[in-house]
Amino acid sequence: MNNLIDIMEMSTEEIQELIDKALDIIDNPQKYSDVCRGKILATLFFEPSTRTRLSFESAMYGLGGNVIGFSDSKSSSTSKGESVSDTVRTVGCYADIIAMRHPKEGAPLVASRSAGVPVINAGDGGHNHPTQTLTDLLTIYREKGTLENLTVGFCGDLKFGRTVHSLISAMSRYKGIRFILISPEELQVPRYIITDILEKNNIPYEEVTSLEDSMPKLDILYMTRVQRERFFNEADYMRLKDTYILTPDKLRNAKESLSILHPLPRVNEISVAVDKDPRAIYFKQVANGKYIRMALIMKLLEVNA
Ligand code: CP
């Protein structure tokens, strides 16, 4: 594996290897603190980010490496009209590995063809976010001890939520997974996910609108933000943005063993009162993002402890 553009490029065995490596990094950080000495990660963020960019940077520093990059494309020569291909070809002269976020779907794939160094997709438009998926899988594995035999509910903006698309694709390959897809009709998962992934592989799923009715069945509840930046029409966003707000009251019928995830940022869809509930693990999920990215950087740079 030279790049990570789509989570489906990784087999479940490769994902498990990364999870196991991340668990070892968590237990033995000192063992890994120098493995990337002399290596440089470039973070090229053409779209805003807090967790993804900073966890990549923290991951590289945690491995003893260095970081260059930009968090606002206006400060790069993109603003003078430079193409993605020329930008990454240039950055590939200065860095050993690139993590790139871009609003255009497919831009990291294009970048990977001319960078000359490994490229990691850190989110492309409404398409994919494979390192968030790795973070989510590590989080679920740490909580449940398995990635099999789980009922997973996705709630909110399932149309534009790229983390949802990547996680459904990835989890479809594990035994005994069932999905409950909770959204307003306008924000249902794209049809290709239903036909090419769920129906093609006979994965049980339901598309519903009620979070409360689904709650008792869930092992995992994956809440999402309505993605304002992907709407063409502000009025539609305003109408849909507060369709689901998770409050302590709505968790009354949930399992004791439920795990509540959210890729964050949160806007209004989870009340802060839920943060105190031990089932709310979205800030543990944030922390896991650093460790799985450390494992991924090591894999792509072919370095070992
Ligand atoms: N989850 C996630 O991608 O967060 P950021 O947009 O802050 O990177």
Coordinates of C-alpha atoms and ligand atoms in Angstrom, one line a residue:
M1 CA 0.0 0.0 0.0
N2 CA 1.6 3.3 -1.1
N3 CA -1.3 5.7 -0.5
L4 CA -4.6 5.7 1.4
I5 CA -7.3 7.3 -0.7
D6 CA -10.3 5.0 0.1
I7 CA -10.7 2.7 3.1
M8 CA -11.7 -0.1 0.8
E9 CA -8.1 -0.3 -0.5
M10 CA -7.3 -1.8 2.9
S11 CA -8.2 -5.4 3.7
T12 CA -9.7 -6.2 7.1
E13 CA -6.4 -7.9 8.0
E14 CA -4.5 -4.7 7.2
I15 CA -7.0 -2.7 9.3
Q16 CA -6.5 -5.1 12.2
E17 CA -2.7 -4.8 11.9
L18 CA -3.1 -1.0 12.2
I19 CA -5.5 -1.3 15.1
D20 CA -3.0 -3.7 16.9
K21 CA -0.1 -1.3 16.2
A22 CA -2.2 1.7 17.5
L23 CA -2.9 -0.3 20.7
D24 CA 0.8 -1.0 21.2
I25 CA 1.6 2.7 20.6
I26 CA -1.0 3.6 23.3
D27 CA 0.7 1.1 25.8
N28 CA 4.3 1.9 24.8
P29 CA 4.6 5.4 23.4
Q30 CA 8.3 5.6 24.2
K31 CA 9.1 2.7 21.9
Y32 CA 7.9 4.7 18.9
S33 CA 9.1 8.2 19.9
D34 CA 12.0 8.3 17.4
V35 CA 11.0 6.0 14.6
C36 CA 10.4 8.9 12.1
R37 CA 13.4 11.0 13.0
G38 CA 14.5 12.9 9.8
K39 CA 11.1 12.3 8.1
I40 CA 8.7 15.1 7.2
L41 CA 4.9 15.0 7.0
A42 CA 3.2 17.8 4.9
T43 CA -0.4 18.6 5.8
L44 CA -2.1 20.3 2.9
F45 CA -5.6 21.4 4.0
F46 CA -7.7 23.1 1.4
E47 CA -10.7 22.9 3.7
P48 CA -11.0 23.7 7.5
S49 CA -10.1 21.1 10.1
T50 CA -9.3 20.9 13.7
R51 CA -9.0 17.2 14.6
T52 CA -7.7 15.7 11.4
R53 CA -4.9 18.1 10.7
L54 CA -3.8 18.5 14.3
S55 CA -3.9 14.8 15.0
F56 CA -1.8 14.1 12.0
E57 CA 0.7 16.7 13.1
S58 CA 0.7 15.4 16.7
A59 CA 1.1 11.9 15.4
M60 CA 4.2 12.8 13.4
Y61 CA 5.7 14.7 16.3
G62 CA 4.9 11.7 18.5
L63 CA 7.0 9.5 16.1
G64 CA 10.0 12.0 16.2
G65 CA 9.3 13.5 12.8
N66 CA 8.7 17.0 11.6
V67 CA 5.7 18.7 9.9
I68 CA 5.3 21.4 7.2
G69 CA 2.1 22.5 5.4
F70 CA -0.8 25.0 5.2
S71 CA -4.2 25.1 6.8
D72 CA -5.6 27.7 4.5
S73 CA -5.1 27.3 0.7
K74 CA -5.3 31.1 0.3
S75 CA -1.8 31.3 1.8
S76 CA -0.5 28.8 -0.9
S77 CA 0.1 29.3 -4.6
T78 CA -3.3 27.6 -5.2
S79 CA -4.6 31.2 -4.9
K80 CA -2.6 32.1 -8.0
G81 CA -4.2 29.3 -10.0
E82 CA -1.7 26.4 -9.4
S83 CA -3.2 23.0 -10.0
V84 CA -3.4 20.3 -7.3
S85 CA -1.0 18.1 -9.4
D86 CA 1.7 20.8 -9.5
T87 CA 1.2 21.7 -5.8
V88 CA 1.7 18.1 -4.6
R89 CA 4.6 17.5 -7.1
T90 CA 6.3 20.5 -5.5
V91 CA 5.5 19.4 -1.9
G92 CA 6.8 15.9 -2.7
C93 CA 10.2 17.5 -3.2
Y94 CA 10.1 18.7 0.4
A95 CA 8.2 16.0 2.4
D96 CA 8.2 12.2 2.7
I97 CA 4.5 11.9 3.1
I98 CA 1.4 14.1 2.5
A99 CA -1.9 14.3 4.2
M100 CA -4.4 16.2 2.1
R101 CA -7.9 17.5 2.6
H102 CA -9.8 19.0 -0.4
P103 CA -13.4 20.1 -1.1
K104 CA -13.3 18.4 -4.5
E105 CA -14.1 14.7 -4.5
G106 CA -11.2 12.7 -6.1
A107 CA -8.6 15.5 -5.5
P108 CA -6.4 13.3 -3.3
L109 CA -6.5 10.5 -5.9
V110 CA -5.3 13.0 -8.5
A111 CA -2.6 14.2 -6.1
S112 CA -1.4 10.6 -5.5
R113 CA -0.6 10.3 -9.2
S114 CA 2.0 13.1 -9.2
A115 CA 3.2 13.5 -5.6
G116 CA 6.0 11.0 -5.8
V117 CA 5.5 10.3 -2.1
P118 CA 2.6 8.6 -0.2
V119 CA -0.6 10.6 -0.1
I120 CA -3.3 10.2 2.5
N121 CA -6.8 11.4 1.9
A122 CA -7.8 13.5 4.9
G123 CA -11.3 14.1 3.5
D124 CA -12.4 14.8 0.0
G125 CA -15.7 16.7 -0.4
G126 CA -18.7 14.5 0.5
H127 CA -16.9 11.4 -0.6
N128 CA -14.5 9.7 1.8
H129 CA -12.6 10.2 5.0
P130 CA -10.6 7.0 5.5
T131 CA -8.5 8.0 8.5
Q132 CA -11.7 9.0 10.3
T133 CA -12.9 5.5 9.6
L134 CA -9.7 4.0 11.0
T135 CA -10.3 6.2 14.1
D136 CA -13.9 5.0 14.4
L137 CA -12.9 1.3 14.0
L138 CA -10.2 1.6 16.6
T139 CA -12.7 3.3 18.9
I140 CA -15.3 0.6 18.4
Y141 CA -12.7 -2.2 18.8
R142 CA -11.5 -0.6 22.1
E143 CA -15.0 -0.4 23.5
K144 CA -16.5 -3.7 22.2
G145 CA -13.4 -5.9 21.8
T146 CA -14.7 -6.8 18.3
L147 CA -15.9 -5.3 15.0
E148 CA -18.4 -8.1 14.5
N149 CA -22.1 -8.8 15.4
L150 CA -23.1 -5.2 16.1
T151 CA -26.2 -3.1 15.2
V152 CA -24.9 0.2 14.1
G153 CA -27.1 3.3 13.8
F154 CA -26.1 6.3 11.8
C155 CA -28.1 9.4 12.5
G156 CA -28.3 12.8 10.8
D157 CA -26.9 13.9 7.5
L158 CA -26.2 10.5 5.8
K159 CA -26.1 12.1 2.4
F160 CA -23.2 14.5 2.7
G161 CA -21.5 12.9 5.7
R162 CA -18.3 11.4 4.2
T163 CA -17.4 9.7 7.5
V164 CA -20.7 7.8 7.2
H165 CA -20.0 6.6 3.7
S166 CA -16.5 5.3 4.6
L167 CA -17.6 3.6 7.8
I168 CA -20.6 1.8 6.2
S169 CA -18.2 0.5 3.5
A170 CA -15.6 -0.6 6.0
M171 CA -18.0 -2.3 8.5
S172 CA -19.9 -4.1 5.7
R173 CA -17.0 -6.5 5.6
Y174 CA -17.4 -7.8 9.1
K175 CA -19.6 -10.7 10.2
G176 CA -23.0 -10.0 11.7
I177 CA -23.2 -6.3 11.1
R178 CA -26.7 -4.7 10.8
F179 CA -27.2 -1.0 9.9
I180 CA -30.1 1.3 10.9
L181 CA -29.9 4.5 8.8
I182 CA -31.8 7.3 10.6
S183 CA -32.2 10.5 8.6
P184 CA -34.8 12.8 7.0
E185 CA -35.7 11.7 3.5
E186 CA -33.7 14.5 1.9
L187 CA -30.5 13.3 3.7
Q188 CA -30.6 9.6 3.1
V189 CA -27.4 7.8 2.2
P190 CA -26.5 8.0 -1.5
R191 CA -28.1 5.2 -3.5
Y192 CA -24.8 3.7 -4.6
I193 CA -24.1 2.8 -0.9
I194 CA -27.5 1.0 -0.8
T195 CA -27.1 -0.9 -4.1
D196 CA -23.4 -1.4 -4.4
I197 CA -22.5 -2.1 -0.8
L198 CA -25.5 -3.1 1.3
E199 CA -27.8 -4.9 -1.2
K200 CA -24.9 -6.4 -3.2
N201 CA -23.5 -8.0 0.0
N202 CA -26.8 -8.9 1.6
I203 CA -26.1 -6.7 4.6
P204 CA -29.3 -6.2 6.7
Y205 CA -30.3 -2.5 6.9
E206 CA -33.3 -0.3 7.6
E207 CA -33.8 3.3 6.5
V208 CA -36.0 5.1 9.1
T209 CA -36.7 8.6 10.3
S210 CA -37.2 8.0 14.1
L211 CA -34.2 8.0 16.4
E212 CA -36.3 7.2 19.4
D213 CA -37.9 4.0 17.8
S214 CA -34.4 2.7 16.8
M215 CA -32.6 3.5 20.1
P216 CA -33.3 0.2 22.0
K217 CA -31.8 -1.9 19.1
L218 CA -28.5 -0.1 18.9
D219 CA -25.0 -1.2 20.0
I220 CA -23.4 1.8 18.3
L221 CA -25.0 5.2 17.7
Y222 CA -23.0 7.3 15.2
M223 CA -24.4 10.9 15.3
T224 CA -23.5 13.3 12.6
R225 CA -23.7 17.0 11.9
V226 CA -25.8 18.4 9.1
Q227 CA -23.1 19.6 6.6
R228 CA -24.0 23.2 6.0
E229 CA -21.0 23.7 3.6
R230 CA -22.4 21.1 1.2
F231 CA -25.9 22.6 0.8
F232 CA -26.8 24.6 -2.2
N233 CA -29.6 26.3 -0.5
E234 CA -29.5 27.9 3.0
A235 CA -33.2 27.5 3.5
D236 CA -32.9 23.7 3.2
Y237 CA -30.1 23.7 5.7
M238 CA -32.1 25.8 8.2
R239 CA -35.1 23.5 7.9
L240 CA -33.1 20.3 8.4
K241 CA -30.3 21.2 10.8
D242 CA -32.0 20.4 14.0
T243 CA -34.0 17.3 12.9
Y244 CA -32.1 15.2 15.5
I245 CA -30.9 16.5 18.8
L246 CA -29.7 13.8 21.2
T247 CA -30.5 14.5 24.8
P248 CA -30.3 12.4 28.0
D249 CA -34.1 11.9 27.8
K250 CA -33.8 10.2 24.4
L251 CA -31.3 7.7 25.8
R252 CA -33.8 6.4 28.3
N253 CA -34.5 3.3 26.2
A254 CA -30.9 2.7 25.0
K255 CA -28.8 -0.3 26.0
E256 CA -26.5 0.1 29.0
S257 CA -23.7 -1.1 26.6
L258 CA -24.5 1.5 23.9
S259 CA -21.5 3.5 22.6
I260 CA -22.2 7.0 21.2
L261 CA -19.7 8.2 18.6
H262 CA -19.6 11.4 16.6
P263 CA -16.7 12.3 14.2
L264 CA -17.1 15.9 15.4
P265 CA -17.3 18.9 15.1
R266 CA -20.6 18.9 16.9
V267 CA -23.0 21.8 16.3
N268 CA -26.3 21.2 17.9
E269 CA -27.0 17.5 17.4
I270 CA -25.8 16.2 20.8
S271 CA -26.7 18.2 23.9
V272 CA -23.7 18.9 26.1
A273 CA -25.6 17.2 28.9
V274 CA -25.0 13.9 27.1
D275 CA -21.2 14.3 27.5
K276 CA -21.5 13.2 31.1
D277 CA -23.0 9.9 30.1
P278 CA -20.3 7.1 30.2
R279 CA -21.7 5.8 26.9
A280 CA -20.7 9.1 25.2
I281 CA -17.2 8.3 23.8
Y282 CA -16.7 10.9 21.1
F283 CA -13.8 12.6 23.0
K284 CA -12.1 9.2 23.4
Q285 CA -12.6 8.8 19.7
V286 CA -10.8 12.1 19.2
A287 CA -7.8 10.8 21.2
N288 CA -7.8 7.5 19.2
G289 CA -7.3 9.5 16.0
K290 CA -3.8 10.4 16.9
Y291 CA -2.7 6.8 17.6
I292 CA -4.2 5.2 14.5
R293 CA -2.6 8.0 12.3
M294 CA 0.7 7.2 14.0
A295 CA 0.3 3.6 13.0
L296 CA -0.7 4.6 9.4
I297 CA 2.2 6.9 8.9
M298 CA 4.6 4.1 10.0
K299 CA 3.0 1.7 7.6
L300 CA 3.2 4.1 4.6
L301 CA 6.8 5.1 5.4
E302 CA 7.7 1.5 6.0
V303 CA 9.3 2.2 9.4
N304 CA 9.2 -0.1 12.4
A305 CA 9.9 0.2 16.1
Ligands
CP1 N1 -13.7 14.6 12.2 C1 -13.1 15.5 11.5 O1 -12.7 15.3 10.3 O2 -12.9 16.7 12.1 P1 -12.1 18.0 11.5 O3 -13.0 18.5 10.4 O4 -12.0 18.9 12.7 O5 -10.8 17.5 11.0

